[in-house]
Coordinates of N, CA and C in Angstrom, one line a residue:
X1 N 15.1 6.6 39.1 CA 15.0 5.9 37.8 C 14.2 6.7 36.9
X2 N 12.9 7.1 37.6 CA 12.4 8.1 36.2 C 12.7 9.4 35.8
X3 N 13.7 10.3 36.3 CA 14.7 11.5 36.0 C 15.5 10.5 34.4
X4 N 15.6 9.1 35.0 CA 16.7 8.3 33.3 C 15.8 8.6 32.7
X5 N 14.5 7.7 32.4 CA 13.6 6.9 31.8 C 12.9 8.7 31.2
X6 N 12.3 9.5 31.7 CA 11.5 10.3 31.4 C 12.0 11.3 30.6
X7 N 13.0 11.6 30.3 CA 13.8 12.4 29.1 C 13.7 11.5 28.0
X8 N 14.0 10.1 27.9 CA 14.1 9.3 26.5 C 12.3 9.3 26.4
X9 N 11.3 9.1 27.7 CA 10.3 9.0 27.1 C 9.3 10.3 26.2
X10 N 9.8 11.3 27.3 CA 9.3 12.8 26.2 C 10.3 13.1 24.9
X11 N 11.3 12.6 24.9 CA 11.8 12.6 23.3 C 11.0 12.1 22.7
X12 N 11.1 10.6 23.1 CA 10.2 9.8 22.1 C 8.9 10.6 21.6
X13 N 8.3 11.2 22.2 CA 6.8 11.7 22.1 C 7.3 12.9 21.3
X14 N 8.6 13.8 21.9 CA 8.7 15.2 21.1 C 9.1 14.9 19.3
X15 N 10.1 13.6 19.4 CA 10.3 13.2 18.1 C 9.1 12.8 16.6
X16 N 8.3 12.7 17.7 CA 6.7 12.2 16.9 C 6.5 13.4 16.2
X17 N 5.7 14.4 17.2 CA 5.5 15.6 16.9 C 6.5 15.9 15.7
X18 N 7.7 16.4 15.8 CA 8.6 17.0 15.0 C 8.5 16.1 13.4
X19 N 8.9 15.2 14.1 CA 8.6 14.4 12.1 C 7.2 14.6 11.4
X20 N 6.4 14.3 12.4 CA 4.9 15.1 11.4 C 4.6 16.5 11.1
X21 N 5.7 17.6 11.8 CA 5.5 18.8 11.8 C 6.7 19.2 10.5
X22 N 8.1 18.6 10.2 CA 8.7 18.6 9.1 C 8.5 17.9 8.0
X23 N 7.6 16.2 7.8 CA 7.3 15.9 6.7 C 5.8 15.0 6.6
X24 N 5.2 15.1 7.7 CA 3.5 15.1 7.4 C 2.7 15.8 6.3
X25 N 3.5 17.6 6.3 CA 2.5 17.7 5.8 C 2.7 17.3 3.8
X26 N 4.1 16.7 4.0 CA 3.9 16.6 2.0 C 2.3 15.3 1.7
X27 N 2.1 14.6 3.1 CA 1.2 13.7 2.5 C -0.3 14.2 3.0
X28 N -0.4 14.9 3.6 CA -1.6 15.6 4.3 C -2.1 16.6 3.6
X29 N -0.8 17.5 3.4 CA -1.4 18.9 3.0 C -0.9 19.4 1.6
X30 N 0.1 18.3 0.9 CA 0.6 18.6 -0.2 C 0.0 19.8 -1.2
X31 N -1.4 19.5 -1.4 CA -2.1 20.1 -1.9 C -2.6 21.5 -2.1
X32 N -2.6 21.9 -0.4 CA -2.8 23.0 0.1 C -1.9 24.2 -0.1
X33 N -2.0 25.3 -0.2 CA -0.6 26.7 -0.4 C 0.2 26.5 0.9
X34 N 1.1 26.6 0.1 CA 2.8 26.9 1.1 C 2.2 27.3 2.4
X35 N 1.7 28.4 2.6 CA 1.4 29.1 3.6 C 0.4 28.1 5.0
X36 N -0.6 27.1 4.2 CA -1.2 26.6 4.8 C -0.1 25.4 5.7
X37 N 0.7 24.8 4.7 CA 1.6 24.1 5.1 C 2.4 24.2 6.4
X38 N 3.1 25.3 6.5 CA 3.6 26.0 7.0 C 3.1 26.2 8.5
X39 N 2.2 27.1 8.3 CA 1.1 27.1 9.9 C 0.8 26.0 10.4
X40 N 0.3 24.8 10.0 CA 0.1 23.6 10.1 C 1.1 22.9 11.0
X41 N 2.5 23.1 10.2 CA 3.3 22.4 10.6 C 4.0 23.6 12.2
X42 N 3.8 24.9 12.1 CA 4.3 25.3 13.3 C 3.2 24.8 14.2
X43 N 1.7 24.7 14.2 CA 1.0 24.5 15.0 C 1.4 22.6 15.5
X44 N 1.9 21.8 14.2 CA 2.2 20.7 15.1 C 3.8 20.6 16.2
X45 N 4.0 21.8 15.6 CA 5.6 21.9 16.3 C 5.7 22.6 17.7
X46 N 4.4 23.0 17.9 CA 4.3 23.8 19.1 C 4.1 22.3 20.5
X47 N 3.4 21.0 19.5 CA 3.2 20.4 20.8 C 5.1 19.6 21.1
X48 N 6.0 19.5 19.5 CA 7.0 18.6 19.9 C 7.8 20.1 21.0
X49 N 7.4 21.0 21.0 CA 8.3 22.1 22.1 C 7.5 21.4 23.7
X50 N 6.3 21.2 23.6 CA 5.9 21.0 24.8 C 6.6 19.5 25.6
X51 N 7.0 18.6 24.7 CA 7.6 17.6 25.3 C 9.2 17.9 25.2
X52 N 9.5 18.4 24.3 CA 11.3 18.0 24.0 C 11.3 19.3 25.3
X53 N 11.3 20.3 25.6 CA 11.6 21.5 26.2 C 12.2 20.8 27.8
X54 N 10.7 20.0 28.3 CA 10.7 19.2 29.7 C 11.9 18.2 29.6
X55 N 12.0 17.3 27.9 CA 12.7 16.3 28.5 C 14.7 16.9 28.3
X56 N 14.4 17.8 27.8 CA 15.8 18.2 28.1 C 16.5 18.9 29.8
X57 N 15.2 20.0 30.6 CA 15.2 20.8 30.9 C 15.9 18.8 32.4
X58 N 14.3 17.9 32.1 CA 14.9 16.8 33.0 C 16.5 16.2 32.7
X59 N 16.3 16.3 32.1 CA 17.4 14.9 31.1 C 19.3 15.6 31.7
X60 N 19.1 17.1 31.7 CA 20.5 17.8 31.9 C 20.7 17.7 33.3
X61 N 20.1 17.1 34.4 CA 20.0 16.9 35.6 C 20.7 15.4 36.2
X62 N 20.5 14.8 34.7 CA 21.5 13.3 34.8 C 22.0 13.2 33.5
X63 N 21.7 13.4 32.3 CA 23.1 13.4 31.6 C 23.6 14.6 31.1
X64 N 24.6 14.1 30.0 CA 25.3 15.6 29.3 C 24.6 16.3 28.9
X65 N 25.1 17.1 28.1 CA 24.6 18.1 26.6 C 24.3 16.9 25.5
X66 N 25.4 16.6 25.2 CA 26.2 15.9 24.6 C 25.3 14.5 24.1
X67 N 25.4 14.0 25.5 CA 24.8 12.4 26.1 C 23.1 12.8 25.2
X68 N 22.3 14.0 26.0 CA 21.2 14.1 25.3 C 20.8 14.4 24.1
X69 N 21.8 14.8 23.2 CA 22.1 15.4 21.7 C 21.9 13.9 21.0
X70 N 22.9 13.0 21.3 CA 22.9 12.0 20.5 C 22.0 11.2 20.9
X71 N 21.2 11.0 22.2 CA 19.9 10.2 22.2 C 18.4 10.9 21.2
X72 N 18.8 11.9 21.4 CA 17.9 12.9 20.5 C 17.7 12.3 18.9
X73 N 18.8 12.2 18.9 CA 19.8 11.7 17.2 C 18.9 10.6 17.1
X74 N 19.1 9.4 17.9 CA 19.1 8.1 17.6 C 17.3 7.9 18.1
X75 N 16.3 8.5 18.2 CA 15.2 8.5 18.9 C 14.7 8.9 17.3
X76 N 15.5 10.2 16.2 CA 14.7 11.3 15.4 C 15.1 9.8 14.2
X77 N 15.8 9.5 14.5 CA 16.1 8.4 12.9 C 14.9 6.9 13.5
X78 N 15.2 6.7 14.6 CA 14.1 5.6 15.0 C 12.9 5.8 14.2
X79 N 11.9 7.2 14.5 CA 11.0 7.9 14.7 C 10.7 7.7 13.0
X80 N 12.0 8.5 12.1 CA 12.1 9.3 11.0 C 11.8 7.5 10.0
X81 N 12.3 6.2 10.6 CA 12.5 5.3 9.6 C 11.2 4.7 9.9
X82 N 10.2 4.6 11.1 CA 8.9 3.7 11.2 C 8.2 4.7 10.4
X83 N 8.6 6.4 10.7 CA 7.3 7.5 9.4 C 7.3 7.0 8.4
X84 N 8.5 6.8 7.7 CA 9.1 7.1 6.1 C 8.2 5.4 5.7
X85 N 8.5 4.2 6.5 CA 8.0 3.4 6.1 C 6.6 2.8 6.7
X86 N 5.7 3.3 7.5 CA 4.5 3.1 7.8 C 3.9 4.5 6.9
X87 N 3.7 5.4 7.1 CA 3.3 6.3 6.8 C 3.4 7.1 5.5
X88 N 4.6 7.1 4.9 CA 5.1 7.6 3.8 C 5.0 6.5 2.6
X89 N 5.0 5.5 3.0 CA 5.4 4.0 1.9 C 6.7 4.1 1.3
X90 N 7.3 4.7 1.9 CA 8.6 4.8 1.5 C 9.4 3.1 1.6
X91 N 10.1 2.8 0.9 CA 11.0 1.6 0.8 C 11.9 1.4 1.7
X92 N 12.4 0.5 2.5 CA 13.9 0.9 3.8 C 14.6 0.5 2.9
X93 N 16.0 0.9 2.7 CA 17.2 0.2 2.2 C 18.0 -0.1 3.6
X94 N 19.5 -0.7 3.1 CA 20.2 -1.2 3.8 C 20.4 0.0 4.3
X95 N 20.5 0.9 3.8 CA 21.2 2.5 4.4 C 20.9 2.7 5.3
X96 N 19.2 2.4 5.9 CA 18.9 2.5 7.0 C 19.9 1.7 8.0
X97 N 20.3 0.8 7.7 CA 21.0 -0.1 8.5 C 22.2 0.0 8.8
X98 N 23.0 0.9 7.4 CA 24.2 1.2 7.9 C 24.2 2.4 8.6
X99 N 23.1 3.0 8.3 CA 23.0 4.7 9.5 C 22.5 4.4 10.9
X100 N 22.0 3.5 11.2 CA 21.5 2.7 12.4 C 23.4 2.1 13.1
X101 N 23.9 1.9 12.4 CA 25.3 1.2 13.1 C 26.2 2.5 13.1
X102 N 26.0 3.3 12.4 CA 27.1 4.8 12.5 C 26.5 5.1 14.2
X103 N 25.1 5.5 14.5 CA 24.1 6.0 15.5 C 24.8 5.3 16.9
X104 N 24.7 4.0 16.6 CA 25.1 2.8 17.7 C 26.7 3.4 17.9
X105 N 27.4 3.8 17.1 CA 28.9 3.7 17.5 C 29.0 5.5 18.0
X106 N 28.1 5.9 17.5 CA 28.3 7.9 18.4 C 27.6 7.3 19.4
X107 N 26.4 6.7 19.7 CA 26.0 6.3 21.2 C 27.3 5.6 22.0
X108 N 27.7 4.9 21.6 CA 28.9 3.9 22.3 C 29.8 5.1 22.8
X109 N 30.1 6.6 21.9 CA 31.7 7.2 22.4 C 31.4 7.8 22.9
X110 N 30.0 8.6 23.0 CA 29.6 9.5 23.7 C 29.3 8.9 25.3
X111 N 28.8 7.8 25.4 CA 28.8 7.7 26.8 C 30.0 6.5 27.5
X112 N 30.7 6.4 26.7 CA 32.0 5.6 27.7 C 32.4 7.1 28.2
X113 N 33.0 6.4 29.3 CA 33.7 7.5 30.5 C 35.1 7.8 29.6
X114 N 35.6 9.4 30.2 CA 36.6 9.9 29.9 C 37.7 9.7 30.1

């Protein structure tokens, strides 16, 4: 059971990393030169390699390519809509909602059987 469980859980954790490492720093570092930004964000990106790396390297041992691509997908928009609206103060529209039902239906085709 934790070969399932332990790929979706180091996504979850690699996903974190990654969204603060592509749009943290406009609220963090906005201020700072490009260059600062930049470093910043490879140094946060170095920890989403330390979890996404394992939970692929586990995850291709029980599912697809494929299977782990789109949980990837559906983990980065989870991740990307609690940042945008805890963190960012960003507004959710429906869009969220309808990109959440596209997600649900590539999750559904990708893992019915052939």
């Amino acid at each position: 059971m934790l070969r399932y469980a332990a790929p979706l859980i180091l996504l979850f954790v690699s996903n974190i990393f990654m969204t603060y490492a592509w749009y943290g720093h406009l609220k963090y570092v906005g201020a700072k030169p490009l260059i600062v930004a930049i470093l910043i964000s490879w140094g946060v990106a170095f920890f989403e390699y330390c979890f996404q790396v394992p939970a692929n390297r586990i995850g291709h041992t029980v599912y697809s390519l494929p299977q782990l691509k789109i949980m990837q997908e559906v983990i980065t928009m989870t991740i990307f809509a609690g940042f945008s609206f805890f963190v960012m103060r960003e507004k959710l529209s429906l869009n969220y909602l309808w990109a959440s039902f596209c997600m649900v239906g590539a999750v559904f085709f990708i893992f019915r059987g052939n």
